[in-house]
Amino acid sequence: MRILGLEQFPEEHREEYPGGSVRQLGAASGSRKLYAAIDTLAPGAQGSKFHAHTAQEEFFLVLKGEGTLRTRDGERRVKAGDFFAKPCGVENAHCFVNTGTGPMEILDVGTVETGDVCIYPDEDAYYLRDQGLVFRGRDRVRGWTSEPEGDE
């Protein structure tokens, strides 16, 4: 068992993207069947594109700040202390936007599932995670990323 501290987080398990970062807690500590991360969003930043998983279930806890959670049912304000579970399925598509004035931190915990497909309804895109392939409808897509405004 490996015990780590956030104050000395291993850089190889930290990802930066425009407007935010992700600290991969589960990967850093050796987890194989559980995904755990802390997503940090700057004011105005979006954490991911609007997406759903076919097999992965997730749990979110807003640790710091406030923002907007977009779902298929609309937008809801979320703030530090709010938490919810997101079962798999396209009906549970989601994304976060930091609409506050300071950083927003979200604990994201989920199952690691073989064969999980990420569905991006706004783009009709399908990310076959295990294979590293992305399709839009029936066409294979090249130069696409899951980060907001990250496409070539």
Short mmCIF file of C-alpha atoms in Angstrom, two decimals:
data_model
loop_
_atom_site.label_atom_id
_atom_site.label_comp_id
_atom_site.label_asym_id
_atom_site.label_seq_id
_atom_site.Cartn_x
_atom_site.Cartn_y
_atom_site.Cartn_z
CA MET A 1 0.00 0.00 0.00
CA ARG A 2 1.28 3.45 -0.92
CA ILE A 3 0.38 6.52 1.16
CA LEU A 4 0.88 9.87 -0.56
CA GLY A 5 0.16 13.48 0.28
CA LEU A 6 -1.43 16.14 -1.91
CA GLU A 7 1.32 18.59 -0.92
CA GLN A 8 3.96 16.36 -2.61
CA PHE A 9 1.85 14.99 -5.44
CA PRO A 10 3.85 13.10 -8.13
CA GLU A 11 4.03 15.26 -11.28
CA GLU A 12 3.72 12.23 -13.58
CA HIS A 13 0.14 11.81 -12.35
CA ARG A 14 -0.85 15.43 -12.90
CA GLU A 15 -2.35 16.60 -16.20
CA GLU A 16 -2.68 20.25 -17.21
CA TYR A 17 -5.14 21.56 -19.78
CA PRO A 18 -6.36 25.08 -20.66
CA GLY A 19 -8.16 26.39 -17.59
CA GLY A 20 -7.51 23.47 -15.30
CA SER A 21 -5.67 20.41 -14.11
CA VAL A 22 -6.33 16.86 -12.97
CA ARG A 23 -4.48 15.03 -10.19
CA GLN A 24 -4.89 11.28 -10.76
CA LEU A 25 -5.04 10.07 -7.15
CA GLY A 26 -5.99 6.48 -7.94
CA ALA A 27 -3.24 5.99 -10.52
CA ALA A 28 -0.64 7.65 -8.28
CA SER A 29 -1.48 5.31 -5.39
CA GLY A 30 -1.61 2.14 -7.52
CA SER A 31 -5.36 1.63 -7.88
CA ARG A 32 -6.38 -0.63 -10.77
CA LYS A 33 -10.17 -0.95 -10.48
CA LEU A 34 -11.01 2.46 -9.04
CA TYR A 35 -10.50 5.84 -10.66
CA ALA A 36 -10.04 8.79 -8.29
CA ALA A 37 -8.99 12.30 -9.26
CA ILE A 38 -9.20 15.90 -8.15
CA ASP A 39 -10.17 18.20 -11.00
CA THR A 40 -9.25 21.87 -10.51
CA LEU A 41 -10.98 24.45 -12.72
CA ALA A 42 -10.10 28.14 -13.05
CA PRO A 43 -12.99 30.64 -13.12
CA GLY A 44 -14.82 30.31 -16.45
CA ALA A 45 -13.18 26.96 -17.31
CA GLN A 46 -15.02 23.78 -18.31
CA GLY A 47 -13.73 20.48 -16.94
CA SER A 48 -14.53 18.24 -19.91
CA LYS A 49 -16.80 18.17 -22.88
CA PHE A 50 -20.41 17.14 -22.19
CA HIS A 51 -20.18 13.33 -22.04
CA ALA A 52 -21.54 10.07 -20.66
CA HIS A 53 -20.09 6.60 -20.06
CA THR A 54 -21.59 3.29 -21.15
CA ALA A 55 -20.05 1.29 -18.30
CA GLN A 56 -18.27 3.57 -15.82
CA GLU A 57 -20.15 4.85 -12.77
CA GLU A 58 -18.90 8.03 -11.12
CA PHE A 59 -19.26 9.90 -7.85
CA PHE A 60 -18.54 13.62 -7.52
CA LEU A 61 -17.92 15.80 -4.46
CA VAL A 62 -17.35 19.53 -4.89
CA LEU A 63 -14.45 20.23 -2.54
CA LYS A 64 -14.00 23.94 -3.18
CA GLY A 65 -15.69 26.77 -5.02
CA GLU A 66 -18.88 26.75 -7.02
CA GLY A 67 -20.02 26.19 -10.55
CA THR A 68 -22.61 24.80 -12.91
CA LEU A 69 -23.31 21.13 -13.53
CA ARG A 70 -24.79 20.56 -16.97
CA THR A 71 -26.89 17.40 -17.44
CA ARG A 72 -29.47 16.29 -20.00
CA ASP A 73 -32.08 17.76 -17.63
CA GLY A 74 -30.51 21.22 -17.72
CA GLU A 75 -28.09 23.18 -15.59
CA ARG A 76 -27.81 23.19 -11.80
CA ARG A 77 -25.69 25.28 -9.48
CA VAL A 78 -23.27 23.25 -7.34
CA LYS A 79 -21.03 24.42 -4.51
CA ALA A 80 -18.49 23.10 -2.00
CA GLY A 81 -20.04 20.24 -0.04
CA ASP A 82 -22.46 19.12 -2.78
CA PHE A 83 -22.10 15.52 -3.96
CA PHE A 84 -23.91 13.09 -6.24
CA ALA A 85 -23.55 9.74 -7.98
CA LYS A 86 -23.73 9.39 -11.75
CA PRO A 87 -24.70 5.93 -12.97
CA CYS A 88 -23.57 4.87 -16.43
CA GLY A 89 -25.77 5.59 -19.44
CA VAL A 90 -26.19 8.28 -22.09
CA GLU A 91 -29.08 9.77 -20.10
CA ASN A 92 -26.49 10.76 -17.46
CA ALA A 93 -24.28 12.93 -19.67
CA HIS A 94 -22.60 15.70 -17.70
CA CYS A 95 -19.93 18.39 -17.49
CA PHE A 96 -18.85 21.05 -15.00
CA VAL A 97 -18.16 24.75 -15.60
CA ASN A 98 -16.60 26.96 -12.94
CA THR A 99 -18.97 29.93 -12.79
CA GLY A 100 -17.48 31.19 -9.51
CA THR A 101 -14.80 33.78 -8.87
CA GLY A 102 -12.15 31.42 -7.46
CA PRO A 103 -10.81 27.94 -8.23
CA MET A 104 -13.27 25.03 -8.21
CA GLU A 105 -12.08 21.61 -7.04
CA ILE A 106 -14.06 18.41 -7.64
CA LEU A 107 -13.30 14.94 -6.32
CA ASP A 108 -14.17 12.51 -9.13
CA VAL A 109 -14.29 8.81 -8.22
CA GLY A 110 -15.37 6.10 -10.63
CA THR A 111 -15.13 2.47 -11.56
CA VAL A 112 -12.59 1.37 -14.17
CA GLU A 113 -14.52 -0.68 -16.71
CA THR A 114 -13.22 -2.66 -19.67
CA GLY A 115 -15.16 -1.74 -22.80
CA ASP A 116 -16.37 1.63 -21.52
CA VAL A 117 -17.32 4.00 -24.33
CA CYS A 118 -17.47 7.75 -23.74
CA ILE A 119 -20.35 9.31 -25.64
CA TYR A 120 -20.22 13.02 -26.51
CA PRO A 121 -23.84 13.86 -27.47
CA ASP A 122 -23.14 17.44 -28.60
CA GLU A 123 -20.77 16.13 -31.28
CA ASP A 124 -22.20 12.68 -32.00
CA ALA A 125 -18.73 11.39 -31.04
CA TYR A 126 -17.90 8.02 -29.50
CA TYR A 127 -14.58 7.39 -27.74
CA LEU A 128 -13.67 3.71 -27.47
CA ARG A 129 -11.35 4.20 -24.52
CA ASP A 130 -9.74 0.72 -24.50
CA GLN A 131 -8.85 0.99 -28.18
CA GLY A 132 -8.01 4.70 -28.28
CA LEU A 133 -10.42 5.21 -31.19
CA VAL A 134 -12.89 8.04 -31.76
CA PHE A 135 -15.79 7.91 -34.18
CA ARG A 136 -18.37 10.49 -35.16
CA GLY A 137 -21.42 8.60 -36.27
CA ARG A 138 -19.93 5.94 -38.54
CA ASP A 139 -16.79 7.90 -39.46
CA ARG A 140 -13.45 7.61 -37.70
CA VAL A 141 -12.20 10.98 -36.43
CA ARG A 142 -8.55 12.11 -36.27
CA GLY A 143 -7.13 15.09 -34.36
CA TRP A 144 -9.92 15.14 -31.77
CA THR A 145 -9.50 15.60 -27.98
CA SER A 146 -11.87 15.49 -25.03
CA GLU A 147 -10.67 18.85 -23.74
CA PRO A 148 -12.85 21.90 -24.40
CA GLU A 149 -11.49 23.92 -27.34
CA GLY A 150 -8.74 21.34 -27.83
CA ASP A 151 -9.58 20.14 -31.34
CA GLU A 152 -7.11 20.72 -34.15
#
